[in-house]
mmCIF file of C-alpha atoms in Angstrom:
data_model
loop_
_atom_site.group_PDB
_atom_site.id
_atom_site.type_symbol
_atom_site.label_atom_id
_atom_site.label_comp_id
_atom_site.label_asym_id
_atom_site.label_seq_id
_atom_site.Cartn_x
_atom_site.Cartn_y
_atom_site.Cartn_z
ATOM 1 C CA UNK A 1 -77.091 -133.610 -63.537
ATOM 2 C CA UNK A 2 -78.627 -132.324 -66.771
ATOM 3 C CA UNK A 3 -77.673 -135.403 -68.774
ATOM 4 C CA UNK A 4 -75.530 -133.343 -71.152
ATOM 5 C CA UNK A 5 -71.860 -134.302 -71.022
ATOM 6 C CA UNK A 6 -69.033 -132.070 -72.129
ATOM 7 C CA UNK A 7 -65.374 -132.992 -72.339
ATOM 8 C CA UNK A 8 -62.836 -131.899 -71.448
ATOM 9 C CA UNK A 9 -63.766 -129.745 -68.432
ATOM 10 C CA UNK A 10 -60.624 -127.670 -68.722
ATOM 11 C CA UNK A 11 -58.269 -127.015 -71.601
ATOM 12 C CA UNK A 12 -55.127 -124.889 -71.688
ATOM 13 C CA UNK A 13 -53.480 -124.328 -75.014
ATOM 14 C CA UNK A 14 -51.211 -121.874 -76.810
ATOM 15 C CA UNK A 15 -52.127 -119.247 -79.352
ATOM 16 C CA UNK A 16 -52.287 -120.543 -82.904
ATOM 17 C CA UNK A 17 -53.289 -124.036 -81.835
ATOM 18 C CA UNK A 18 -56.436 -125.992 -82.632
ATOM 19 C CA UNK A 19 -58.710 -127.724 -80.119
ATOM 20 C CA UNK A 20 -61.842 -129.853 -80.236
ATOM 21 C CA UNK A 21 -64.586 -129.689 -77.651
ATOM 22 C CA UNK A 22 -66.993 -132.586 -77.380
ATOM 23 C CA UNK A 23 -70.620 -132.760 -76.335
ATOM 24 C CA UNK A 24 -72.943 -135.700 -75.757
ATOM 25 C CA UNK A 25 -76.586 -134.605 -75.611
ATOM 26 C CA UNK A 26 -79.266 -136.005 -73.320
ATOM 27 C CA UNK A 27 -80.637 -139.319 -74.428
ATOM 28 C CA UNK A 28 -83.349 -138.708 -77.010
ATOM 29 C CA UNK A 29 -82.431 -135.079 -77.711
ATOM 30 C CA UNK A 30 -81.902 -134.349 -81.387
ATOM 31 C CA UNK A 31 -80.839 -130.726 -81.135
ATOM 32 C CA UNK A 32 -77.455 -129.481 -79.943
ATOM 33 C CA UNK A 33 -76.507 -125.866 -79.329
ATOM 34 C CA UNK A 34 -73.105 -124.301 -78.660
ATOM 35 C CA UNK A 35 -72.675 -121.143 -76.617
ATOM 36 C CA UNK A 36 -69.662 -119.070 -75.617
ATOM 37 C CA UNK A 37 -69.448 -117.183 -72.338
ATOM 38 C CA UNK A 38 -66.532 -114.798 -72.043
ATOM 39 C CA UNK A 39 -65.570 -113.262 -68.720
ATOM 40 C CA UNK A 40 -68.649 -111.733 -67.051
ATOM 41 C CA UNK A 41 -70.518 -111.755 -70.333
ATOM 42 C CA UNK A 42 -73.789 -113.312 -71.315
ATOM 43 C CA UNK A 43 -74.153 -116.518 -73.262
ATOM 44 C CA UNK A 44 -73.414 -115.888 -76.922
ATOM 45 C CA UNK A 45 -75.069 -118.305 -79.306
ATOM 46 C CA UNK A 46 -72.611 -119.867 -81.735
ATOM 47 C CA UNK A 47 -74.349 -122.601 -83.692
ATOM 48 C CA UNK A 48 -77.128 -125.196 -83.565
ATOM 49 C CA UNK A 49 -77.435 -128.650 -85.099
ATOM 50 C CA UNK A 50 -80.562 -130.714 -85.408
ATOM 51 C CA UNK A 51 -80.347 -134.409 -86.205
ATOM 52 C CA UNK A 52 -77.010 -133.996 -87.938
ATOM 53 C CA UNK A 53 -77.749 -130.864 -89.897
ATOM 54 C CA UNK A 54 -76.872 -127.252 -89.198
ATOM 55 C CA UNK A 55 -80.065 -125.464 -88.154
ATOM 56 C CA UNK A 56 -79.017 -121.998 -87.035
ATOM 57 C CA UNK A 57 -75.864 -119.944 -86.906
ATOM 58 C CA UNK A 58 -74.946 -117.122 -84.580
ATOM 59 C CA UNK A 59 -71.850 -115.000 -84.254
ATOM 60 C CA UNK A 60 -69.499 -117.860 -84.896
ATOM 61 C CA UNK A 61 -66.050 -116.981 -86.191
ATOM 62 C CA UNK A 62 -64.799 -118.518 -89.410
ATOM 63 C CA UNK A 63 -61.979 -120.095 -87.376
ATOM 64 C CA UNK A 64 -64.631 -122.087 -85.513
ATOM 65 C CA UNK A 65 -66.621 -124.971 -86.918
ATOM 66 C CA UNK A 66 -68.892 -127.652 -85.569
ATOM 67 C CA UNK A 67 -70.588 -130.835 -86.587
ATOM 68 C CA UNK A 68 -73.079 -133.329 -85.244
ATOM 69 C CA UNK A 69 -72.431 -136.985 -85.850
ATOM 70 C CA UNK A 70 -74.907 -139.831 -86.582
ATOM 71 C CA UNK A 71 -74.868 -140.826 -82.904
ATOM 72 C CA UNK A 72 -75.929 -137.207 -82.193
ATOM 73 C CA UNK A 73 -72.833 -136.177 -80.284
ATOM 74 C CA UNK A 74 -71.329 -132.901 -81.415
ATOM 75 C CA UNK A 75 -67.874 -131.409 -81.657
ATOM 76 C CA UNK A 76 -66.845 -127.769 -81.741
ATOM 77 C CA UNK A 77 -63.506 -127.149 -83.432
ATOM 78 C CA UNK A 78 -61.605 -123.974 -82.644
ATOM 79 C CA UNK A 79 -58.517 -123.219 -84.748
ATOM 80 C CA UNK A 80 -55.821 -120.541 -84.951
ATOM 81 C CA UNK A 81 -56.622 -119.774 -81.354
ATOM 82 C CA UNK A 82 -56.225 -116.259 -80.017
ATOM 83 C CA UNK A 83 -56.047 -114.985 -76.445
ATOM 84 C CA UNK A 84 -59.564 -113.579 -76.841
ATOM 85 C CA UNK A 85 -60.961 -117.055 -77.447
ATOM 86 C CA UNK A 86 -60.436 -117.840 -73.777
ATOM 87 C CA UNK A 87 -63.936 -118.465 -72.457
ATOM 88 C CA UNK A 88 -66.394 -121.001 -71.155
ATOM 89 C CA UNK A 89 -67.961 -123.009 -73.946
ATOM 90 C CA UNK A 90 -71.318 -124.565 -73.205
ATOM 91 C CA UNK A 91 -73.214 -127.192 -75.068
ATOM 92 C CA UNK A 92 -76.968 -127.583 -74.638
ATOM 93 C CA UNK A 93 -79.477 -130.030 -76.025
ATOM 94 C CA UNK A 94 -83.201 -130.155 -76.515
ATOM 95 C CA UNK A 95 -85.686 -132.677 -77.781
ATOM 96 C CA UNK A 96 -86.623 -130.823 -80.901
ATOM 97 C CA UNK A 97 -85.054 -128.125 -82.978
ATOM 98 C CA UNK A 98 -87.890 -125.666 -82.676
ATOM 99 C CA UNK A 99 -88.764 -122.900 -80.315
ATOM 100 C CA UNK A 100 -90.988 -123.307 -77.268
ATOM 101 C CA UNK A 101 -88.752 -125.857 -75.666
ATOM 102 C CA UNK A 102 -86.169 -125.623 -72.951
ATOM 103 C CA UNK A 103 -82.569 -126.549 -73.567
ATOM 104 C CA UNK A 104 -80.464 -128.376 -70.990
ATOM 105 C CA UNK A 105 -76.866 -127.373 -70.525
ATOM 106 C CA UNK A 106 -73.689 -129.269 -69.851
ATOM 107 C CA UNK A 107 -71.132 -128.171 -67.272
ATOM 108 C CA UNK A 108 -69.050 -126.393 -69.880
ATOM 109 C CA UNK A 109 -65.449 -126.508 -71.074
ATOM 110 C CA UNK A 110 -63.194 -123.794 -69.775
ATOM 111 C CA UNK A 111 -60.713 -122.903 -72.502
ATOM 112 C CA UNK A 112 -57.646 -120.887 -71.620
ATOM 113 C CA UNK A 113 -55.423 -119.700 -74.443
ATOM 114 C CA UNK A 114 -51.953 -118.594 -73.351
ATOM 115 C CA UNK B 1 -77.633 -105.869 -81.336
ATOM 116 C CA UNK B 2 -78.758 -107.120 -77.930
ATOM 117 C CA UNK B 3 -82.229 -108.531 -78.457
ATOM 118 C CA UNK B 4 -82.606 -109.611 -74.830
ATOM 119 C CA UNK B 5 -81.520 -107.166 -72.150
ATOM 120 C CA UNK B 6 -81.047 -107.469 -68.441
ATOM 121 C CA UNK B 7 -80.206 -103.960 -67.364
ATOM 122 C CA UNK B 8 -79.407 -104.732 -63.744
ATOM 123 C CA UNK B 9 -76.082 -106.549 -63.485
ATOM 124 C CA UNK B 10 -76.609 -107.244 -59.809
ATOM 125 C CA UNK B 11 -79.268 -107.348 -57.104
ATOM 126 C CA UNK B 12 -78.948 -107.771 -53.362
ATOM 127 C CA UNK B 13 -81.932 -108.929 -51.292
ATOM 128 C CA UNK B 14 -82.436 -109.933 -47.694
ATOM 129 C CA UNK B 15 -83.440 -113.508 -46.947
ATOM 130 C CA UNK B 16 -87.231 -113.903 -46.789
ATOM 131 C CA UNK B 17 -87.937 -110.865 -48.941
ATOM 132 C CA UNK B 18 -88.972 -110.817 -52.590
ATOM 133 C CA UNK B 19 -86.406 -110.803 -55.383
ATOM 134 C CA UNK B 20 -87.515 -109.264 -58.679
ATOM 135 C CA UNK B 21 -85.349 -109.763 -61.725
ATOM 136 C CA UNK B 22 -86.216 -107.923 -64.917
ATOM 137 C CA UNK B 23 -85.718 -108.592 -68.590
ATOM 138 C CA UNK B 24 -86.597 -106.652 -71.739
ATOM 139 C CA UNK B 25 -86.644 -107.845 -75.311
ATOM 140 C CA UNK B 26 -86.844 -106.131 -78.664
ATOM 141 C CA UNK B 27 -87.823 -108.861 -81.131
ATOM 142 C CA UNK B 28 -91.610 -109.057 -81.454
ATOM 143 C CA UNK B 29 -91.246 -112.543 -82.980
ATOM 144 C CA UNK B 30 -90.166 -113.985 -79.636
ATOM 145 C CA UNK B 31 -92.966 -116.071 -78.199
ATOM 146 C CA UNK B 32 -91.318 -118.233 -75.574
ATOM 147 C CA UNK B 33 -89.304 -117.008 -72.626
ATOM 148 C CA UNK B 34 -87.181 -118.822 -70.119
ATOM 149 C CA UNK B 35 -85.197 -118.148 -66.977
ATOM 150 C CA UNK B 36 -82.026 -120.000 -66.181
ATOM 151 C CA UNK B 37 -79.995 -120.004 -63.002
ATOM 152 C CA UNK B 38 -76.237 -120.402 -63.010
ATOM 153 C CA UNK B 39 -73.869 -121.180 -60.186
ATOM 154 C CA UNK B 40 -70.115 -120.613 -60.644
ATOM 155 C CA UNK B 41 -68.322 -123.400 -62.516
ATOM 156 C CA UNK B 42 -71.626 -125.006 -63.510
ATOM 157 C CA UNK B 43 -73.807 -124.898 -66.584
ATOM 158 C CA UNK B 44 -77.048 -122.903 -66.596
ATOM 159 C CA UNK B 45 -80.017 -124.754 -65.110
ATOM 160 C CA UNK B 46 -83.524 -124.291 -66.456
ATOM 161 C CA UNK B 47 -85.801 -122.648 -63.904
ATOM 162 C CA UNK B 48 -89.127 -121.640 -65.394
ATOM 163 C CA UNK B 49 -90.621 -120.651 -68.721
ATOM 164 C CA UNK B 50 -93.630 -118.837 -70.122
ATOM 165 C CA UNK B 51 -95.349 -118.862 -73.468
ATOM 166 C CA UNK B 52 -96.572 -115.640 -75.019
ATOM 167 C CA UNK B 53 -100.165 -116.843 -74.753
ATOM 168 C CA UNK B 54 -99.891 -116.457 -70.977
ATOM 169 C CA UNK B 55 -99.041 -113.506 -68.787
ATOM 170 C CA UNK B 56 -98.071 -115.447 -65.686
ATOM 171 C CA UNK B 57 -96.574 -118.792 -64.803
ATOM 172 C CA UNK B 58 -95.912 -120.020 -61.298
ATOM 173 C CA UNK B 59 -93.767 -122.827 -59.927
ATOM 174 C CA UNK B 60 -93.365 -122.913 -56.186
ATOM 175 C CA UNK B 61 -91.443 -119.848 -55.031
ATOM 176 C CA UNK B 62 -90.832 -118.742 -58.625
ATOM 177 C CA UNK B 63 -93.263 -116.735 -60.735
ATOM 178 C CA UNK B 64 -92.623 -115.270 -64.149
ATOM 179 C CA UNK B 65 -94.718 -112.392 -65.465
ATOM 180 C CA UNK B 66 -94.906 -111.404 -69.115
ATOM 181 C CA UNK B 67 -96.036 -108.025 -70.423
ATOM 182 C CA UNK B 68 -96.100 -108.414 -74.191
ATOM 183 C CA UNK B 69 -97.071 -104.844 -74.960
ATOM 184 C CA UNK B 70 -94.061 -103.579 -73.025
ATOM 185 C CA UNK B 71 -91.839 -106.426 -74.228
ATOM 186 C CA UNK B 72 -90.910 -107.034 -70.624
ATOM 187 C CA UNK B 73 -90.770 -110.014 -68.333
ATOM 188 C CA UNK B 74 -89.842 -110.438 -64.732
ATOM 189 C CA UNK B 75 -88.982 -113.251 -62.369
ATOM 190 C CA UNK B 76 -90.231 -113.052 -58.802
ATOM 191 C CA UNK B 77 -88.717 -115.211 -56.100
ATOM 192 C CA UNK B 78 -90.685 -115.317 -52.846
ATOM 193 C CA UNK B 79 -89.376 -115.845 -50.247
ATOM 194 C CA UNK B 80 -85.751 -115.458 -51.262
ATOM 195 C CA UNK B 81 -83.284 -117.895 -49.746
ATOM 196 C CA UNK B 82 -79.472 -117.773 -49.516
ATOM 197 C CA UNK B 83 -79.304 -120.761 -51.875
ATOM 198 C CA UNK B 84 -80.926 -118.604 -54.539
ATOM 199 C CA UNK B 85 -77.717 -116.600 -54.790
ATOM 200 C CA UNK B 86 -76.587 -117.135 -58.379
ATOM 201 C CA UNK B 87 -76.571 -115.474 -61.777
ATOM 202 C CA UNK B 88 -79.975 -115.466 -63.462
ATOM 203 C CA UNK B 89 -80.263 -115.396 -67.239
ATOM 204 C CA UNK B 90 -83.325 -114.493 -69.189
ATOM 205 C CA UNK B 91 -83.666 -116.177 -72.607
ATOM 206 C CA UNK B 92 -86.089 -115.974 -75.502
ATOM 207 C CA UNK B 93 -86.939 -117.933 -78.597
ATOM 208 C CA UNK B 94 -89.506 -117.671 -81.343
ATOM 209 C CA UNK B 95 -91.124 -119.572 -84.144
ATOM 210 C CA UNK B 96 -88.788 -117.825 -86.585
ATOM 211 C CA UNK B 97 -85.707 -119.040 -84.766
ATOM 212 C CA UNK B 98 -84.591 -122.268 -83.186
ATOM 213 C CA UNK B 99 -81.990 -120.707 -80.987
ATOM 214 C CA UNK B 100 -82.273 -119.367 -77.469
ATOM 215 C CA UNK B 101 -81.110 -115.761 -77.197
ATOM 216 C CA UNK B 102 -79.784 -114.937 -73.759
ATOM 217 C CA UNK B 103 -79.498 -111.747 -71.804
ATOM 218 C CA UNK B 104 -76.289 -110.773 -70.032
ATOM 219 C CA UNK B 105 -77.478 -112.014 -66.654
ATOM 220 C CA UNK B 106 -78.223 -110.548 -63.224
ATOM 221 C CA UNK B 107 -76.204 -111.633 -60.229
ATOM 222 C CA UNK B 108 -78.539 -112.134 -57.264
ATOM 223 C CA UNK B 109 -77.161 -112.165 -53.757
ATOM 224 C CA UNK B 110 -79.470 -113.136 -50.915
ATOM 225 C CA UNK B 111 -78.052 -112.237 -47.533
ATOM 226 C CA UNK B 112 -79.221 -113.402 -44.090
#
């Protein structure tokens, strides 16, 4: 158990809909990262928050947005969903928002868009 | 632009032998490298890391080697065990970036 909690574990929704994925970081971790893993692909970095502020952005679509709340949990919002958005979405957390530190991953949310 | 590359999608090794997983990177600003292991339906688990000031780091059966001039790192698992069968991801970060950049992964199968 990494200490990072993601909900829900599975999500099935229709095209055009909007969903929210939730992540609770490890106790004491200030940094939260979101990654997308499509079928048999690597982990694509989406976005990072540190202590409530956006720190780094990857190849995140404009239809996707995220935020980190004062209690440090984070939510990833995916809207106008397309079939190609079906993927595993992972959240990770680390103590600080700088390099030279390992991130710990949650179990992921499997999103299926039908 | 794939800054971290794992060119072997899969590797099959006999139990007890050495497994060598390779990773190349292109960004010279990367100075911290990590290996993660991932089982199906689970999140990646941190395995071992190495800073660019070192060329080797060892933790039990796992050793990571870094060749900065070649922008190459490798993970050695000795001896390999069936429970090591998983997908292994190489990742990198640097002082100019807070994010971990991952490779595409290598699926390791250790057979009896």
